[in-house]
Coordinates of N, CA and C in Angstrom, one line a residue:
M1 N 0.6 -28.1 -24.1 CA 0.3 -27.1 -23.4 C 1.7 -26.4 -23.2
K2 N 1.9 -25.0 -23.4 CA 3.1 -24.5 -23.5 C 3.5 -24.1 -22.1
T3 N 2.7 -24.2 -21.0 CA 3.3 -24.1 -19.6 C 4.1 -25.4 -19.3
T4 N 3.5 -26.5 -19.4 CA 4.0 -28.0 -19.2 C 5.6 -28.2 -19.8
A5 N 5.7 -27.7 -21.0 CA 6.8 -27.9 -21.8 C 7.9 -27.0 -21.4
H6 N 7.3 -25.7 -21.0 CA 8.2 -24.6 -20.4 C 8.9 -25.0 -19.0
L7 N 8.0 -25.8 -18.2 CA 8.6 -26.4 -17.0 C 9.3 -27.3 -17.1
I8 N 9.2 -28.3 -18.0 CA 10.3 -29.4 -18.4 C 11.5 -28.8 -18.7
A9 N 11.5 -27.8 -19.5 CA 13.0 -27.2 -19.9 C 13.4 -26.7 -18.9
T10 N 12.9 -25.9 -17.8 CA 13.4 -25.4 -16.9 C 14.1 -26.5 -15.8
L11 N 13.7 -27.7 -16.0 CA 14.1 -28.5 -15.0 C 15.3 -29.4 -15.3
T12 N 15.4 -29.5 -17.1 CA 16.4 -30.2 -17.3 C 17.2 -29.6 -18.5
A13 N 18.4 -29.8 -18.7 CA 18.9 -29.2 -19.8 C 18.6 -29.6 -21.2
S14 N 18.2 -30.9 -21.2 CA 17.8 -31.4 -22.6 C 16.1 -31.7 -22.4
T15 N 15.3 -31.2 -23.3 CA 13.8 -31.2 -23.1 C 13.5 -32.8 -23.7
L16 N 12.3 -33.2 -23.6 CA 11.7 -34.4 -24.0 C 11.5 -34.4 -25.3
L17 N 11.5 -33.6 -26.2 CA 11.2 -33.3 -27.4 C 12.7 -32.7 -28.2
A18 N 13.2 -33.4 -29.1 CA 14.2 -33.0 -29.7 C 13.9 -32.0 -30.9
A19 N 14.9 -31.1 -31.1 CA 14.6 -30.1 -32.1 C 14.4 -30.7 -33.6
C20 N 13.9 -30.1 -34.5 CA 13.7 -30.6 -35.8 C 15.0 -30.4 -36.6
G21 N 14.8 -30.7 -38.1 CA 16.0 -30.2 -38.8 C 16.8 -31.4 -39.4
N22 N 18.0 -31.5 -39.3 CA 18.6 -32.6 -39.5 C 19.0 -33.7 -38.5
N23 N 18.4 -33.3 -37.3 CA 18.6 -34.6 -36.4 C 17.5 -35.7 -36.6
P24 N 18.2 -36.9 -36.0 CA 17.5 -38.0 -36.3 C 16.0 -38.0 -35.9
P25 N 15.1 -39.0 -36.4 CA 13.8 -38.9 -36.5 C 13.5 -39.0 -34.5
V26 N 12.6 -38.2 -34.1 CA 12.3 -38.1 -32.6 C 11.7 -39.5 -32.4
P27 N 12.2 -40.2 -31.2 CA 11.6 -41.6 -30.9 C 10.2 -41.6 -30.3
D28 N 9.4 -42.4 -30.6 CA 8.1 -42.5 -30.5 C 7.7 -42.2 -28.7
W29 N 8.6 -42.6 -28.0 CA 8.6 -42.6 -26.7 C 8.5 -41.0 -26.0
Q30 N 9.5 -40.2 -26.8 CA 9.5 -38.7 -26.5 C 8.2 -37.9 -27.0
M31 N 7.6 -38.4 -27.9 CA 6.4 -37.7 -28.4 C 5.1 -38.3 -27.6
N32 N 5.2 -39.6 -27.3 CA 4.1 -40.0 -26.2 C 4.2 -39.3 -24.8
A33 N 5.3 -39.2 -24.7 CA 5.7 -38.7 -23.1 C 5.3 -37.3 -23.0
Q34 N 5.7 -36.6 -23.8 CA 5.5 -35.3 -23.9 C 3.9 -34.7 -24.0
S35 N 3.2 -35.6 -24.8 CA 1.7 -35.4 -25.2 C 0.8 -35.4 -24.0
S36 N 1.4 -36.8 -23.4 CA 0.6 -37.4 -22.4 C 0.8 -36.7 -21.1
I37 N 2.3 -36.0 -20.8 CA 2.2 -35.2 -19.8 C 1.4 -33.7 -19.9
E38 N 1.5 -33.3 -21.0 CA 0.6 -32.0 -21.4 C -1.0 -32.3 -21.2
R39 N -1.4 -33.5 -21.9 CA -2.6 -33.8 -21.4 C -3.4 -33.9 -20.0
S40 N -2.3 -34.7 -19.4 CA -2.4 -35.1 -17.9 C -2.7 -33.7 -16.9
T41 N -1.5 -32.9 -17.2 CA -1.8 -31.7 -16.6 C -2.7 -30.7 -16.7
A42 N -3.1 -30.7 -18.3 CA -4.3 -30.0 -18.5 C -5.8 -30.5 -17.9
A43 N -5.7 -31.7 -17.8 CA -6.9 -32.5 -17.3 C -7.1 -32.2 -15.9
Y44 N -6.0 -32.3 -15.2 CA -5.9 -31.9 -13.8 C -6.4 -30.4 -13.4
M45 N -5.8 -29.7 -14.2 CA -6.0 -28.3 -13.8 C -7.7 -28.0 -14.3
S46 N -8.1 -28.7 -15.3 CA -9.6 -28.5 -15.7 C -10.6 -29.1 -14.6
G47 N -10.0 -30.3 -13.9 CA -10.8 -31.1 -12.7 C -11.2 -32.2 -13.2
N48 N -10.5 -32.8 -14.4 CA -11.0 -34.2 -15.1 C -10.1 -35.1 -14.5
A49 N -10.4 -35.7 -13.4 CA -9.5 -36.6 -12.6 C -9.2 -38.0 -13.4
R50 N -10.4 -38.3 -14.1 CA -10.4 -39.5 -14.9 C -9.2 -39.5 -16.2
V51 N -9.1 -38.5 -16.7 CA -8.3 -38.2 -18.1 C -7.1 -38.0 -17.4
E52 N -6.8 -37.1 -16.3 CA -5.5 -37.0 -15.7 C -4.9 -38.3 -15.3
A53 N -5.4 -39.3 -14.7 CA -5.0 -40.6 -14.2 C -4.6 -41.5 -15.5
A54 N -5.3 -41.4 -16.4 CA -5.0 -42.1 -17.8 C -4.0 -41.7 -18.3
E55 N -3.7 -40.3 -18.7 CA -2.7 -39.8 -19.5 C -1.3 -40.0 -18.5
Y56 N -1.9 -39.7 -17.1 CA -0.6 -39.7 -16.3 C 0.3 -41.2 -16.3
Q57 N -0.7 -42.4 -16.5 CA -0.1 -43.5 -16.5 C 0.5 -44.0 -18.0
R58 N 0.1 -43.3 -19.0 CA 0.6 -43.2 -20.3 C 2.1 -42.5 -20.3
S59 N 2.1 -41.6 -19.7 CA 3.4 -40.7 -19.6 C 4.5 -41.6 -18.7
R60 N 4.1 -42.2 -17.6 CA 5.0 -43.1 -17.1 C 5.4 -44.4 -17.9
A61 N 4.4 -44.9 -18.6 CA 4.8 -46.0 -19.1 C 5.9 -45.7 -20.4
A62 N 5.6 -44.6 -20.9 CA 6.6 -43.9 -22.0 C 8.1 -43.8 -21.5
L63 N 8.0 -43.0 -20.4 CA 9.4 -42.8 -19.7 C 10.1 -44.0 -19.2
A64 N 9.2 -45.1 -18.4 CA 9.8 -46.0 -17.9 C 10.7 -47.0 -19.1
S65 N 10.0 -46.8 -20.3 CA 10.6 -47.6 -21.2 C 12.0 -47.4 -21.8
T66 N 12.1 -46.2 -21.3 CA 13.6 -45.6 -21.4 C 14.8 -46.0 -20.2
G67 N 14.3 -46.3 -19.3 CA 14.8 -46.6 -17.9 C 15.7 -45.2 -17.6
K68 N 15.3 -44.2 -17.9 CA 15.8 -42.9 -17.9 C 15.1 -42.3 -16.3
V69 N 15.7 -42.4 -15.2 CA 15.2 -42.0 -13.9 C 15.1 -40.5 -13.8
D70 N 16.2 -40.0 -14.4 CA 16.1 -38.5 -14.3 C 14.7 -37.7 -14.9
L71 N 14.2 -38.3 -16.2 CA 13.2 -37.8 -16.8 C 11.7 -38.3 -15.8
M72 N 12.0 -39.4 -15.4 CA 10.7 -39.9 -14.4 C 10.6 -39.0 -13.4
I73 N 11.7 -38.6 -12.8 CA 11.7 -37.6 -11.7 C 10.9 -36.2 -12.3
R74 N 11.3 -35.8 -13.1 CA 10.7 -34.6 -13.6 C 9.3 -34.5 -13.8
A75 N 8.9 -35.8 -14.8 CA 7.4 -35.8 -14.7 C 6.6 -35.9 -13.4
E76 N 7.4 -36.5 -12.2 CA 6.5 -36.3 -11.0 C 6.6 -34.9 -10.2
L77 N 7.7 -34.2 -10.6 CA 7.7 -33.0 -10.1 C 6.7 -32.0 -11.1
I78 N 6.5 -32.4 -12.2 CA 5.3 -31.7 -12.9 C 4.2 -31.8 -12.3
R79 N 3.9 -33.0 -12.0 CA 2.6 -33.5 -11.5 C 2.4 -32.8 -10.0
C80 N 3.5 -32.8 -9.3 CA 3.5 -32.3 -7.9 C 3.1 -30.6 -8.0
A81 N 3.9 -30.0 -9.1 CA 3.7 -28.7 -9.3 C 2.2 -28.3 -9.6
A82 N 1.6 -29.1 -10.2 CA 0.2 -28.8 -10.8 C -0.4 -28.7 -9.5
R83 N -0.3 -29.8 -8.3 CA -1.1 -29.8 -7.2 C -0.9 -28.4 -6.2
V84 N 0.4 -28.0 -6.4 CA 0.8 -27.0 -5.4 C 0.0 -25.9 -5.9
A85 N 0.0 -26.0 -7.3 CA -0.5 -24.6 -8.2 C -2.4 -24.7 -7.7
S86 N -2.9 -25.8 -7.4 CA -4.1 -25.7 -7.1 C -4.3 -26.0 -5.6
L87 N -3.4 -25.9 -4.7 CA -3.4 -25.6 -3.4 C -3.7 -27.2 -2.7
V88 N -3.1 -28.1 -3.2 CA -3.3 -29.4 -2.9 C -2.0 -29.7 -2.2
F89 N -1.7 -29.3 -1.0 CA -0.7 -29.5 -0.3 C -0.4 -30.8 0.5
E90 N 0.2 -32.1 -0.6 CA 0.4 -33.3 0.1 C 1.7 -33.8 -0.1
D91 N 2.0 -34.8 0.3 CA 3.4 -35.3 0.0 C 3.5 -35.6 -1.5
C92 N 4.7 -35.3 -2.2 CA 4.7 -35.7 -3.6 C 5.4 -37.2 -3.6
A93 N 4.4 -37.9 -3.5 CA 5.0 -39.4 -3.2 C 5.5 -40.2 -4.4
G94 N 5.2 -39.8 -5.6 CA 5.9 -40.4 -6.7 C 7.4 -40.1 -7.0
Y95 N 7.6 -38.7 -6.7 CA 9.1 -38.2 -6.5 C 9.8 -38.8 -5.3
D96 N 8.8 -39.0 -4.1 CA 9.7 -39.6 -2.9 C 10.3 -40.9 -3.3
K97 N 9.8 -41.6 -4.1 CA 10.1 -42.8 -4.2 C 11.3 -43.1 -5.2
L98 N 11.7 -41.8 -5.7 CA 12.6 -41.8 -6.8 C 13.8 -40.8 -6.1
S99 N 13.5 -40.3 -5.1 CA 14.4 -39.1 -4.7 C 15.9 -39.3 -4.5
Q100 N 16.3 -40.6 -4.1 CA 17.5 -41.0 -3.8 C 18.3 -40.6 -5.1
D101 N 17.9 -40.8 -6.3 CA 18.4 -40.5 -7.5 C 18.3 -39.1 -8.3
A102 N 17.5 -38.3 -7.6 CA 17.7 -36.7 -8.1 C 18.9 -36.2 -7.9
S103 N 18.5 -35.3 -9.1 CA 19.8 -34.3 -8.9 C 19.7 -33.4 -7.9
P104 N 20.8 -32.4 -7.9 CA 20.6 -31.3 -6.8 C 19.4 -30.4 -7.3
A105 N 19.5 -30.2 -8.7 CA 18.3 -29.2 -9.0 C 17.0 -29.8 -8.9
D106 N 16.7 -31.0 -9.1 CA 15.4 -31.6 -8.8 C 15.2 -31.6 -7.2
R107 N 16.3 -32.0 -6.4 CA 16.1 -31.9 -5.1 C 15.6 -30.3 -4.5
A108 N 16.0 -29.4 -5.1 CA 16.0 -27.8 -4.8 C 14.5 -27.7 -5.1
Y109 N 14.2 -28.1 -6.3 CA 12.8 -27.9 -6.8 C 11.8 -28.6 -6.1
A110 N 11.9 -29.9 -5.4 CA 10.9 -30.6 -4.6 C 11.0 -29.9 -3.4
A111 N 12.0 -29.2 -2.8 CA 12.2 -28.5 -1.6 C 11.1 -27.2 -1.6
Y112 N 11.5 -26.7 -2.7 CA 10.6 -25.3 -3.1 C 9.1 -25.7 -3.0
L113 N 8.7 -26.7 -3.8 CA 7.4 -27.0 -3.7 C 6.7 -27.1 -2.5
S114 N 7.6 -28.1 -1.6 CA 7.2 -28.5 0.0 C 7.2 -27.0 0.7
G115 N 7.7 -25.8 0.2 CA 7.9 -24.6 1.1 C 9.2 -24.8 2.1
R116 N 10.0 -25.6 1.7 CA 11.3 -25.8 2.4 C 12.5 -25.5 1.6
A117 N 12.5 -24.6 0.8 CA 13.9 -24.4 0.1 C 14.6 -23.7 0.9
S118 N 16.0 -24.2 0.8 CA 17.1 -23.4 1.7 C 17.9 -22.5 1.0
A119 N 18.7 -21.6 1.5 CA 19.4 -20.6 0.7 C 20.3 -21.4 -0.3
A120 N 20.8 -22.4 0.1 CA 21.3 -23.3 -1.1 C 20.8 -23.8 -2.3
D121 N 19.5 -23.8 -2.1 CA 18.7 -24.3 -3.0 C 18.2 -23.3 -4.2
I122 N 18.4 -22.1 -3.7 CA 17.9 -21.2 -4.5 C 18.6 -20.8 -5.8
A123 N 19.9 -20.8 -5.8 CA 20.4 -20.7 -7.2 C 20.1 -22.1 -8.3
L124 N 19.7 -23.0 -7.8 CA 19.5 -24.4 -8.4 C 18.0 -24.3 -9.1
L125 N 17.3 -23.4 -8.5 CA 15.9 -23.3 -8.9 C 15.7 -22.7 -10.4
P126 N 14.7 -23.0 -11.2 CA 14.3 -22.1 -12.5 C 14.3 -20.6 -12.0
P127 N 14.8 -19.9 -12.8 CA 14.9 -18.2 -12.5 C 13.7 -17.7 -12.1
Q128 N 12.5 -18.1 -12.8 CA 11.2 -17.3 -12.3 C 10.8 -17.6 -10.9
H129 N 11.3 -18.7 -10.4 CA 11.2 -19.0 -8.8 C 12.0 -18.3 -7.8
Q130 N 12.9 -18.0 -8.3 CA 14.3 -17.8 -7.4 C 14.0 -16.8 -6.6
P131 N 13.2 -15.4 -7.1 CA 12.9 -14.2 -6.1 C 11.9 -15.0 -4.9
V132 N 10.8 -15.8 -5.4 CA 10.1 -16.3 -4.3 C 10.6 -17.0 -3.2
A133 N 11.7 -17.9 -3.6 CA 12.3 -18.7 -2.9 C 13.3 -17.7 -1.8
S134 N 13.6 -16.7 -2.3 CA 14.6 -15.6 -1.6 C 13.7 -14.7 -0.6
G135 N 12.6 -14.7 -0.7 CA 11.8 -14.1 0.5 C 10.7 -13.2 -0.2
A136 N 10.6 -13.0 -1.7 CA 9.7 -12.2 -2.2 C 8.2 -12.5 -2.0
S137 N 7.4 -11.6 -1.9 CA 5.9 -12.0 -1.7 C 5.2 -11.5 -2.9
T138 N 5.7 -11.3 -3.9 CA 5.0 -11.1 -5.4 C 5.1 -12.1 -6.3
T139 N 4.2 -12.3 -7.2 CA 4.6 -13.0 -8.4 C 4.3 -12.2 -9.6
Q140 N 4.0 -11.0 -9.6 CA 3.7 -10.1 -10.7 C 4.6 -10.4 -11.7
A141 N 6.0 -10.3 -11.6 CA 7.1 -10.6 -12.7 C 6.9 -11.8 -13.2
I142 N 6.4 -12.9 -12.6 CA 6.2 -14.1 -13.4 C 5.2 -14.3 -14.5
T143 N 5.6 -14.4 -16.0 CA 4.8 -14.3 -16.9 C 4.0 -15.8 -17.5
D144 N 4.7 -16.8 -17.2 CA 4.2 -18.1 -17.3 C 2.9 -18.7 -16.3
P145 N 1.9 -18.9 -16.9 CA 0.8 -19.1 -15.9 C 0.8 -20.2 -14.9
L146 N 1.6 -21.4 -15.3 CA 1.5 -22.4 -14.3 C 2.8 -22.1 -13.3
S147 N 3.8 -21.5 -13.9 CA 4.9 -21.0 -12.9 C 4.2 -20.1 -11.8
K148 N 3.2 -19.2 -12.3 CA 2.9 -18.1 -11.5 C 2.0 -18.9 -10.3
L149 N 1.2 -19.6 -10.7 CA 0.3 -20.4 -9.8 C 1.2 -21.3 -9.1
V150 N 2.2 -21.8 -9.4 CA 3.2 -22.9 -8.4 C 3.7 -21.9 -7.4
A151 N 4.3 -20.5 -7.9 CA 5.0 -19.6 -7.0 C 4.0 -19.3 -5.9
S152 N 2.7 -18.9 -6.4 CA 1.5 -18.4 -5.4 C 1.2 -19.5 -4.6
G153 N 1.4 -20.7 -4.8 CA 0.7 -21.9 -3.8 C 2.1 -22.0 -3.0
V154 N 3.2 -21.8 -3.3 CA 4.4 -21.9 -2.2 C 4.3 -20.4 -1.4
L155 N 4.1 -19.7 -1.9 CA 3.7 -18.4 -0.9 C 2.7 -18.5 0.1
L156 N 1.5 -19.2 -0.3 CA 0.5 -19.6 0.6 C 0.9 -20.7 1.5
R157 N 1.5 -21.7 1.0 CA 1.9 -22.7 2.0 C 3.1 -22.3 2.9
T158 N 3.7 -21.2 2.8 CA 4.5 -20.7 3.8 C 4.0 -19.5 4.6
G159 N 2.8 -19.0 4.1 CA 2.4 -18.0 4.9 C 2.6 -16.7 4.6
K160 N 3.0 -16.5 3.3 CA 3.1 -15.2 2.8 C 2.6 -14.7 1.6
A161 N 1.5 -15.3 1.6 CA 0.7 -14.8 0.4 C -0.2 -13.6 0.6
T162 N -0.2 -12.4 0.2 CA -0.8 -11.3 0.4 C -2.0 -11.2 -0.6
P163 N -3.0 -10.4 -0.1 CA -4.3 -10.1 -1.0 C -4.0 -10.1 -2.7
Q164 N -2.9 -9.5 -2.9 CA -2.4 -9.1 -4.1 C -2.0 -10.7 -4.9
V165 N -1.5 -11.3 -4.2 CA -1.0 -12.7 -4.7 C -2.5 -13.7 -4.9
L166 N -3.2 -13.3 -3.8 CA -4.4 -14.3 -4.1 C -5.2 -14.0 -5.3
S167 N -5.3 -12.5 -5.5 CA -6.1 -11.7 -6.7 C -5.4 -12.1 -7.9
D168 N -4.0 -12.1 -8.0 CA -3.4 -12.4 -9.4 C -3.5 -14.0 -9.6
A169 N -3.5 -14.8 -8.6 CA -3.5 -16.4 -8.9 C -5.0 -16.4 -9.3
V170 N -5.7 -15.8 -8.8 CA -7.4 -16.1 -9.2 C -7.5 -15.4 -10.9
D171 N -7.0 -14.4 -11.2 CA -7.1 -14.1 -12.3 C -6.4 -14.7 -13.5
T172 N -5.0 -15.5 -12.8 CA -4.3 -16.3 -13.8 C -5.1 -17.4 -14.1
A173 N -5.8 -18.1 -13.1 CA -6.6 -19.4 -13.3 C -7.6 -19.1 -14.3
S174 N -8.2 -18.1 -13.8 CA -9.3 -17.6 -14.7 C -9.3 -17.4 -16.2
A175 N -8.0 -16.8 -16.5 CA -7.6 -16.4 -17.9 C -7.4 -17.7 -18.6
Q176 N -6.9 -18.7 -17.8 CA -6.6 -19.9 -18.4 C -7.8 -21.1 -18.6
G177 N -8.8 -20.7 -17.9 CA -10.0 -21.6 -17.8 C -9.7 -23.0 -16.9
W178 N -8.6 -22.8 -16.0 CA -8.4 -23.9 -15.0 C -9.2 -24.0 -14.0
R179 N -10.2 -24.7 -13.8 CA -11.3 -24.5 -13.0 C -10.8 -25.1 -11.5
R180 N -10.1 -26.0 -11.5 CA -9.9 -26.6 -10.1 C -8.7 -25.6 -9.5
P181 N -7.7 -24.9 -9.7 CA -7.1 -23.9 -9.0 C -8.0 -22.7 -9.3
L182 N -8.8 -22.4 -9.8 CA -9.4 -21.2 -9.7 C -10.5 -21.3 -8.5
L183 N -11.1 -22.5 -8.3 CA -11.9 -22.8 -7.1 C -11.1 -22.8 -5.9
A184 N -9.9 -23.5 -5.9 CA -9.3 -23.2 -4.8 C -8.8 -22.1 -4.3
W185 N -8.2 -21.1 -5.2 CA -7.9 -19.8 -4.9 C -9.3 -18.8 -4.6
L186 N -10.4 -19.0 -5.1 CA -11.6 -18.3 -4.8 C -12.0 -18.7 -3.3
G187 N -11.9 -20.0 -3.0 CA -12.1 -20.4 -1.5 C -11.1 -19.6 -0.5
V188 N -9.8 -19.6 -1.0 CA -8.9 -18.9 0.0 C -9.4 -17.4 0.1
Q189 N -9.6 -16.8 -1.0 CA -10.4 -15.6 -1.0 C -11.5 -15.2 0.1
A190 N -12.5 -16.2 -0.2 CA -13.8 -16.2 0.5 C -13.6 -16.3 1.9
M191 N -12.5 -17.2 2.3 CA -12.3 -17.4 3.9 C -11.6 -16.2 4.4
R192 N -10.8 -15.8 3.5 CA -10.2 -14.4 4.2 C -11.1 -13.3 4.4
A193 N -12.0 -13.2 3.4 CA -13.1 -11.9 3.4 C -13.7 -12.3 4.6
E194 N -14.2 -13.6 5.1 CA -15.3 -13.8 6.3 C -14.3 -13.5 7.5
K195 N -13.1 -13.9 7.6 CA -12.2 -13.8 8.7 C -12.0 -12.3 9.0
S196 N -12.1 -11.3 8.0 CA -11.9 -9.9 8.4 C -13.3 -9.4 8.2
G197 N -14.4 -10.0 8.5 CA -15.6 -9.3 8.6 C -16.1 -8.8 7.5
D198 N -15.7 -8.9 6.1 CA -16.1 -8.4 5.1 C -17.1 -9.3 4.4
T199 N -18.4 -9.3 4.9 CA -19.5 -10.2 4.1 C -19.7 -10.1 3.1
A200 N -19.8 -8.9 2.5 CA -20.2 -8.5 1.4 C -19.3 -8.9 0.2
E201 N -17.9 -9.0 0.5 CA -16.9 -9.6 -0.4 C -17.0 -10.9 -0.6
A202 N -17.2 -11.6 0.9 CA -17.4 -13.0 1.0 C -18.4 -13.7 0.1
Q203 N -19.5 -12.9 0.2 CA -20.7 -13.4 -0.6 C -20.3 -13.3 -2.2
R204 N -19.7 -12.2 -2.5 CA -19.6 -12.0 -3.8 C -18.6 -13.0 -4.5
V205 N -17.4 -13.4 -3.7 CA -16.6 -14.6 -4.2 C -17.4 -15.9 -4.1
K206 N -18.2 -16.0 -3.1 CA -18.9 -17.3 -3.2 C -20.2 -17.5 -4.1
R207 N -20.5 -16.4 -4.6 CA -21.4 -16.3 -6.0 C -20.5 -16.7 -7.1
R208 N -19.3 -16.3 -7.2 CA -18.5 -16.7 -8.3 C -18.0 -18.0 -8.3
I209 N -18.0 -18.5 -6.9 CA -17.5 -19.9 -6.8 C -18.8 -21.0 -7.3
D210 N -19.9 -20.5 -6.9 CA -20.9 -21.3 -7.5 C -21.1 -21.1 -9.0
L211 N -20.8 -20.1 -9.7 CA -20.8 -19.9 -11.1 C -19.6 -21.0 -11.7
V212 N -18.5 -21.1 -11.0 CA -17.5 -22.1 -11.6 C -17.9 -23.4 -11.2
S213 N -18.5 -23.6 -10.4 CA -18.8 -25.1 -10.1 C -20.1 -25.8 -10.5
E214 N -20.7 -24.8 -11.3 CA -22.0 -25.5 -12.3 C -21.5 -26.4 -13.0
K215 N -22.2 -27.5 -13.0 CA -22.1 -28.7 -14.0 C -22.9 -28.3 -15.4
P216 N -21.9 -28.7 -16.7 CA -22.4 -28.4 -17.8 C -23.8 -29.0 -17.8

């Protein structure tokens, strides 16, 4: 999944996969970790908890075999980012256990995910997230789907998500076929419509929720 690989690349100067060409063969752990992280994230976004958990454990095993704490930290941050994108605002427990060895950039990203990024953190964040951390209330300039949903989740977590942010998040999750975040963002839309007294809109969104919730 390109979005996961993109996030890894923005969190570290060296990606999990080395370039091809005249370089030495890519170690098995790198290929296994990369593919498992991608499958784990995809499974989570689609709402498949069983596959997500299994692939997450495979990625951890592959990364643990290297003793590289920095890569383990970034894998945990990717997992936490998927939850923020799906509006699951919980402690990033896996990262917290390793946080004492985190780099300044990783600490900044973790703070951003929790909605507590400081002014000093902004320059350390991936470029696409810097505007939101700086106070922007729009995600329209972000083209990467996962990054857009993560930024949208941060805005909602900090009370800055506008109706346009909600609409863009719904459209993004829908375009990717990501059931979990789509249901979460539709739920927020329905709640806001109810609170504003727009019964017709709330019912329309709930009909869409019912459609997405249908079992195969």
